[in-house]
Amino acid sequence: MKYALVTGGSRGIGKAVCLELAEMGYNVLINYAGNHEAATATKEQVEALGQKAATLQFDVADRNAVRTALESWKENNPEATIEVLVNNAGIRKDNLMMWMKDEEWDQVLDISLGGFYNVTKEIVQDMIKAKKGKIVNIVSLSGLKGLPGQTNYSAAKAAVIGATKALAQEVARRNITVNAVAPGFIKTDMTGDLNEKEFLSHIPMRRFGEVEEVAKVVGFLSSPASSYITGEVISINGGIY
Ligand code: NAP
């Protein structure tokens, strides 16, 4: 009964990760914020791959909601162990710093950085006890290089990169790896408002990435093949440096 928990697994990159992990033989716990229909569709696709799936609605930024949902799921599924955690839930609220609203700053930090803390805290203790685990954090090119109009998003993702490296060193002796992937521009609802053509000249491969191209790397970092890689950030961005 080995499970993978994917936050924001209902759509986009998270959904592709759920399907990749199901193909690798994991049962999948699909977290989502509010889009029940999309989460149910992901669940059905995981089940069609022959694995068990469950949807779990909670806002990763709401510490009490995270604790209540995960503790009650664990109580109801005592035989299940969460071996893989993918911290994927995230939002963009772009604005120039001079015009940024307090809530744009807070929401982006609370979901990406707070969400990482809230969910990982609940799961890592069980991984430590089991002496086994894989944690993959979805960060961003924006957190590595900083992008104008995204001080909130760049700060949140850079903070998660720091946390990835720190936690990796804390838990390495317990056979737990903690890594991050940093996508560039990937075709999802999150980038639906961007005109791909305007950005192509900045991307050496001259195209946006596909969700599966991110999911494959997350799958690798969740598999025994990556057993000696930890505290690493892998860019998936078509050659942007
Ligand atoms: P997306 O298509 O907008 O999907 C976002 C997912 O996150 C949805 O499943 C959504 O659930 C969930 N979510 C949002 N807020 C949440 C919350 N407070 N609690 C729980 N779940 C929440 O986004 P995406 O493009 O796949 O992005 C996924 C991750 O990759 C994010 O961390 C993003 O920052 C990162 N990333 C994306 C790109 C890109 O180009 N797309 C590039 C770099 C990094 P609902 O369906 O219920 O709303």
Short mmCIF file of C-alpha atoms and ligand atoms in Angstrom, two decimals:
data_model
loop_
_atom_site.label_atom_id
_atom_site.label_comp_id
_atom_site.label_asym_id
_atom_site.label_seq_id
_atom_site.Cartn_x
_atom_site.Cartn_y
_atom_site.Cartn_z
CA MET A 1 0.00 0.00 0.00
CA LYS A 2 2.64 2.52 -0.98
CA TYR A 3 1.21 5.95 -1.74
CA ALA A 4 2.46 9.14 -3.33
CA LEU A 5 0.90 12.44 -2.19
CA VAL A 6 0.81 15.14 -4.86
CA THR A 7 -0.37 18.59 -3.80
CA GLY A 8 -2.24 20.40 -6.55
CA GLY A 9 -2.68 17.08 -8.35
CA SER A 10 -5.95 17.97 -10.05
CA ARG A 11 -4.52 19.92 -13.00
CA GLY A 12 -1.40 20.85 -14.96
CA ILE A 13 1.99 19.61 -13.84
CA GLY A 14 0.54 17.98 -10.71
CA LYS A 15 -1.88 15.90 -12.73
CA ALA A 16 0.89 14.69 -15.07
CA VAL A 17 2.95 13.78 -11.99
CA CYS A 18 0.03 11.75 -10.55
CA LEU A 19 -0.19 9.76 -13.79
CA GLU A 20 3.58 9.24 -14.03
CA LEU A 21 3.75 7.98 -10.43
CA ALA A 22 0.76 5.69 -11.05
CA GLU A 23 2.58 4.23 -14.06
CA MET A 24 5.54 3.60 -11.75
CA GLY A 25 3.31 1.56 -9.44
CA TYR A 26 2.32 4.07 -6.76
CA ASN A 27 -1.17 4.56 -5.43
CA VAL A 28 -1.88 8.27 -5.51
CA LEU A 29 -3.34 10.73 -3.03
CA ILE A 30 -4.49 13.71 -5.07
CA ASN A 31 -4.73 17.00 -3.20
CA TYR A 32 -6.57 19.96 -4.73
CA ALA A 33 -7.85 23.37 -3.66
CA GLY A 34 -11.39 23.55 -5.05
CA ASN A 35 -11.70 22.01 -8.51
CA HIS A 36 -13.48 18.82 -7.54
CA GLU A 37 -14.30 17.90 -11.14
CA ALA A 38 -10.65 18.06 -12.25
CA ALA A 39 -9.50 16.13 -9.18
CA THR A 40 -12.08 13.40 -9.87
CA ALA A 41 -10.94 13.18 -13.49
CA THR A 42 -7.31 12.70 -12.34
CA LYS A 43 -8.47 10.04 -9.87
CA GLU A 44 -10.26 8.14 -12.62
CA GLN A 45 -7.19 8.29 -14.87
CA VAL A 46 -4.95 6.96 -12.08
CA GLU A 47 -7.41 4.13 -11.46
CA ALA A 48 -7.45 3.34 -15.18
CA LEU A 49 -3.70 2.72 -14.84
CA GLY A 50 -4.48 0.03 -12.26
CA GLN A 51 -3.59 1.93 -9.08
CA LYS A 52 -5.65 3.10 -6.13
CA ALA A 53 -6.42 6.81 -5.95
CA ALA A 54 -8.07 9.16 -3.49
CA THR A 55 -8.81 12.86 -3.69
CA LEU A 56 -8.14 15.06 -0.67
CA GLN A 57 -9.38 18.64 -0.68
CA PHE A 58 -7.46 21.13 1.45
CA ASP A 59 -5.80 24.50 1.07
CA VAL A 60 -2.07 23.84 1.57
CA ALA A 61 -1.77 27.32 3.10
CA ASP A 62 -4.23 26.45 5.87
CA ARG A 63 -2.14 24.63 8.48
CA ASN A 64 -5.09 23.33 10.48
CA ALA A 65 -6.89 22.09 7.37
CA VAL A 66 -3.73 20.28 6.21
CA ARG A 67 -3.29 18.60 9.59
CA THR A 68 -6.93 17.61 9.94
CA ALA A 69 -7.17 16.19 6.41
CA LEU A 70 -3.90 14.23 6.51
CA GLU A 71 -4.32 12.93 10.04
CA SER A 72 -7.81 11.69 9.34
CA TRP A 73 -6.70 10.08 6.05
CA LYS A 74 -3.87 8.30 7.88
CA GLU A 75 -6.26 7.11 10.61
CA ASN A 76 -8.65 5.70 8.01
CA ASN A 77 -5.83 4.06 6.02
CA PRO A 78 -3.53 2.58 8.67
CA GLU A 79 -1.96 0.14 6.22
CA ALA A 80 -0.92 2.88 3.77
CA THR A 81 2.50 4.55 3.80
CA ILE A 82 3.26 7.77 1.96
CA GLU A 83 6.65 7.09 0.37
CA VAL A 84 6.64 10.01 -2.08
CA LEU A 85 5.61 13.62 -1.45
CA VAL A 86 5.45 16.07 -4.35
CA ASN A 87 4.95 19.66 -3.18
CA ASN A 88 3.47 21.06 -6.36
CA ALA A 89 0.55 23.35 -5.38
CA GLY A 90 1.31 26.93 -6.37
CA ILE A 91 -0.18 30.10 -7.79
CA ARG A 92 1.03 33.24 -9.59
CA LYS A 93 -0.13 36.75 -8.67
CA ASP A 94 2.23 38.85 -10.78
CA ASN A 95 2.66 42.56 -10.21
CA LEU A 96 5.48 45.07 -10.11
CA MET A 97 6.65 45.55 -6.52
CA MET A 98 5.52 49.20 -6.51
CA TRP A 99 1.95 48.12 -7.26
CA MET A 100 1.87 44.84 -5.42
CA LYS A 101 -1.04 44.37 -3.06
CA ASP A 102 -0.40 42.87 0.38
CA GLU A 103 -2.68 39.96 -0.44
CA GLU A 104 -0.75 39.21 -3.66
CA TRP A 105 2.45 38.92 -1.63
CA ASP A 106 0.82 36.94 1.19
CA GLN A 107 -1.13 34.46 -0.93
CA VAL A 108 1.83 33.48 -3.11
CA LEU A 109 4.14 33.05 -0.11
CA ASP A 110 1.49 31.28 1.98
CA ILE A 111 0.72 28.71 -0.73
CA SER A 112 4.19 27.95 -2.12
CA LEU A 113 6.34 28.35 0.98
CA GLY A 114 3.74 27.87 3.73
CA GLY A 115 2.28 24.94 1.81
CA PHE A 116 5.70 23.29 1.59
CA TYR A 117 6.10 23.61 5.38
CA ASN A 118 2.57 22.59 6.34
CA VAL A 119 2.44 19.45 4.21
CA THR A 120 6.06 18.33 4.58
CA LYS A 121 5.91 18.66 8.38
CA GLU A 122 2.98 16.24 8.44
CA ILE A 123 4.64 13.67 6.17
CA VAL A 124 8.36 13.78 6.91
CA GLN A 125 7.97 12.45 10.46
CA ASP A 126 6.44 9.24 9.12
CA MET A 127 9.21 8.98 6.50
CA ILE A 128 11.83 9.37 9.23
CA LYS A 129 10.20 6.56 11.24
CA ALA A 130 10.03 4.36 8.12
CA LYS A 131 13.62 5.31 7.14
CA LYS A 132 12.40 5.73 3.59
CA GLY A 133 11.08 8.60 1.50
CA LYS A 134 11.30 10.81 -1.54
CA ILE A 135 10.33 14.48 -1.45
CA VAL A 136 10.21 16.53 -4.65
CA ASN A 137 9.44 20.25 -4.58
CA ILE A 138 8.23 22.02 -7.71
CA VAL A 139 10.01 25.37 -7.77
CA SER A 140 10.69 27.58 -10.78
CA LEU A 141 13.17 29.29 -13.04
CA SER A 142 11.79 32.43 -11.36
CA GLY A 143 13.19 31.28 -8.02
CA LEU A 144 16.64 30.71 -9.50
CA LYS A 145 17.09 33.82 -11.61
CA GLY A 146 14.38 36.23 -10.35
CA LEU A 147 11.86 37.54 -12.86
CA PRO A 148 10.60 41.13 -12.92
CA GLY A 149 6.93 41.35 -11.98
CA GLN A 150 7.30 38.29 -9.77
CA THR A 151 9.08 39.40 -6.57
CA ASN A 152 6.48 37.46 -4.58
CA TYR A 153 6.74 34.30 -6.72
CA SER A 154 10.55 34.48 -7.08
CA ALA A 155 10.90 34.94 -3.30
CA ALA A 156 8.58 32.01 -2.54
CA LYS A 157 10.31 29.63 -4.95
CA ALA A 158 13.83 30.72 -3.89
CA ALA A 159 12.83 30.08 -0.28
CA VAL A 160 11.65 26.56 -1.14
CA ILE A 161 14.99 25.94 -2.90
CA GLY A 162 16.78 26.90 0.35
CA ALA A 163 14.45 24.67 2.35
CA THR A 164 15.06 21.78 -0.07
CA LYS A 165 18.82 21.98 0.49
CA ALA A 166 18.51 22.32 4.28
CA LEU A 167 16.00 19.49 4.72
CA ALA A 168 17.99 17.23 2.39
CA GLN A 169 20.93 17.43 4.79
CA GLU A 170 18.73 16.89 7.85
CA VAL A 171 17.17 13.65 6.63
CA ALA A 172 19.86 12.15 4.38
CA ARG A 173 20.90 9.61 7.02
CA ARG A 174 17.30 8.37 7.18
CA ASN A 175 17.32 7.28 3.54
CA ILE A 176 15.12 10.21 2.50
CA THR A 177 16.00 12.35 -0.49
CA VAL A 178 14.75 15.91 -0.96
CA ASN A 179 15.10 17.49 -4.38
CA ALA A 180 13.51 20.22 -6.48
CA VAL A 181 12.66 20.69 -10.11
CA ALA A 182 12.62 24.17 -11.61
CA PRO A 183 10.43 24.38 -14.71
CA GLY A 184 10.65 27.30 -17.11
CA PHE A 185 7.56 27.96 -19.22
CA ILE A 186 5.26 24.92 -19.27
CA LYS A 187 1.88 24.75 -21.03
CA THR A 188 -0.74 24.71 -18.25
CA ASP A 189 -3.64 26.85 -17.02
CA MET A 190 -1.07 28.87 -15.05
CA THR A 191 0.62 30.08 -18.24
CA GLY A 192 -2.63 30.25 -20.23
CA ASP A 193 -2.60 34.06 -20.07
CA LEU A 194 0.89 34.29 -21.62
CA ASN A 195 1.32 34.72 -25.35
CA GLU A 196 3.79 31.91 -26.16
CA LYS A 197 5.09 33.70 -29.28
CA GLU A 198 6.24 36.73 -27.24
CA PHE A 199 8.48 34.54 -25.08
CA LEU A 200 9.94 32.22 -27.71
CA SER A 201 12.98 34.37 -28.48
CA HIS A 202 14.08 33.93 -24.81
CA ILE A 203 13.88 30.13 -24.98
CA PRO A 204 16.72 28.39 -26.87
CA MET A 205 14.42 25.47 -27.76
CA ARG A 206 11.85 27.98 -29.07
CA ARG A 207 8.86 26.34 -27.41
CA PHE A 208 7.05 26.01 -24.07
CA GLY A 209 7.49 22.66 -22.31
CA GLU A 210 4.87 19.95 -21.88
CA VAL A 211 3.70 18.78 -18.46
CA GLU A 212 4.95 15.26 -19.19
CA GLU A 213 8.50 16.64 -19.62
CA VAL A 214 8.37 17.81 -16.00
CA ALA A 215 6.58 14.70 -14.72
CA LYS A 216 9.29 12.37 -16.10
CA VAL A 217 11.96 14.14 -14.03
CA VAL A 218 9.76 14.08 -10.93
CA GLY A 219 9.29 10.35 -11.56
CA PHE A 220 13.06 9.87 -11.74
CA LEU A 221 13.58 11.80 -8.49
CA SER A 222 10.87 9.62 -6.88
CA SER A 223 12.47 6.38 -8.03
CA PRO A 224 15.36 4.25 -6.68
CA ALA A 225 17.35 5.33 -9.77
CA SER A 226 18.00 8.67 -8.05
CA SER A 227 19.05 7.17 -4.72
CA TYR A 228 22.32 9.17 -4.41
CA ILE A 229 20.89 12.53 -5.52
CA THR A 230 19.69 14.88 -2.79
CA GLY A 231 19.51 18.64 -2.22
CA GLU A 232 19.59 19.11 -6.00
CA VAL A 233 17.60 21.47 -8.22
CA ILE A 234 17.03 20.26 -11.78
CA SER A 235 16.02 22.87 -14.35
CA ILE A 236 13.52 21.90 -17.06
CA ASN A 237 13.37 24.96 -19.22
CA GLY A 238 14.50 24.37 -22.80
CA GLY A 239 17.93 25.86 -22.23
CA ILE A 240 17.29 29.19 -20.46
CA TYR A 241 20.30 30.25 -18.33
P1 NAP B 1 -2.02 25.04 -12.55
O1 NAP B 1 -2.26 24.38 -13.85
O2 NAP B 1 -2.57 26.40 -12.29
O3 NAP B 1 -2.54 24.04 -11.39
C1 NAP B 1 -2.42 24.44 -10.06
C2 NAP B 1 -2.73 23.27 -9.17
O4 NAP B 1 -2.49 23.66 -7.82
C3 NAP B 1 -4.19 22.86 -9.23
O5 NAP B 1 -4.25 21.47 -9.03
C4 NAP B 1 -4.81 23.60 -8.04
O6 NAP B 1 -5.98 22.96 -7.51
C5 NAP B 1 -3.67 23.51 -7.05
N1 NAP B 1 -3.69 24.55 -6.02
C6 NAP B 1 -3.65 25.90 -6.19
N2 NAP B 1 -3.70 26.51 -4.98
C7 NAP B 1 -3.79 25.53 -4.06
C8 NAP B 1 -3.91 25.51 -2.65
N3 NAP B 1 -3.94 26.66 -1.94
N4 NAP B 1 -4.01 24.32 -2.00
C9 NAP B 1 -4.00 23.16 -2.71
N5 NAP B 1 -3.89 23.11 -4.05
C10 NAP B 1 -3.78 24.28 -4.71
O7 NAP B 1 -0.47 25.17 -12.24
P2 NAP B 1 0.80 24.44 -12.91
O8 NAP B 1 1.28 25.27 -14.01
O9 NAP B 1 0.54 23.01 -13.10
O10 NAP B 1 1.85 24.65 -11.72
C11 NAP B 1 2.17 23.63 -10.79
C12 NAP B 1 3.41 24.04 -10.03
O11 NAP B 1 4.49 24.24 -10.95
C13 NAP B 1 3.27 25.35 -9.26
O12 NAP B 1 3.96 25.26 -8.04
C14 NAP B 1 3.93 26.35 -10.16
O13 NAP B 1 4.41 27.46 -9.45
C15 NAP B 1 5.05 25.53 -10.75
N6 NAP B 1 5.58 26.03 -12.01
C16 NAP B 1 4.79 26.11 -13.11
C17 NAP B 1 5.34 26.60 -14.31
C18 NAP B 1 4.55 26.70 -15.58
O14 NAP B 1 5.08 27.26 -16.56
N7 NAP B 1 3.33 26.20 -15.65
C19 NAP B 1 6.67 27.02 -14.32
C20 NAP B 1 7.43 26.92 -13.17
C21 NAP B 1 6.87 26.41 -12.02
P3 NAP B 1 -7.46 23.25 -8.14
O15 NAP B 1 -7.52 22.48 -9.44
O16 NAP B 1 -8.39 22.70 -7.10
O17 NAP B 1 -7.58 24.71 -8.33
#
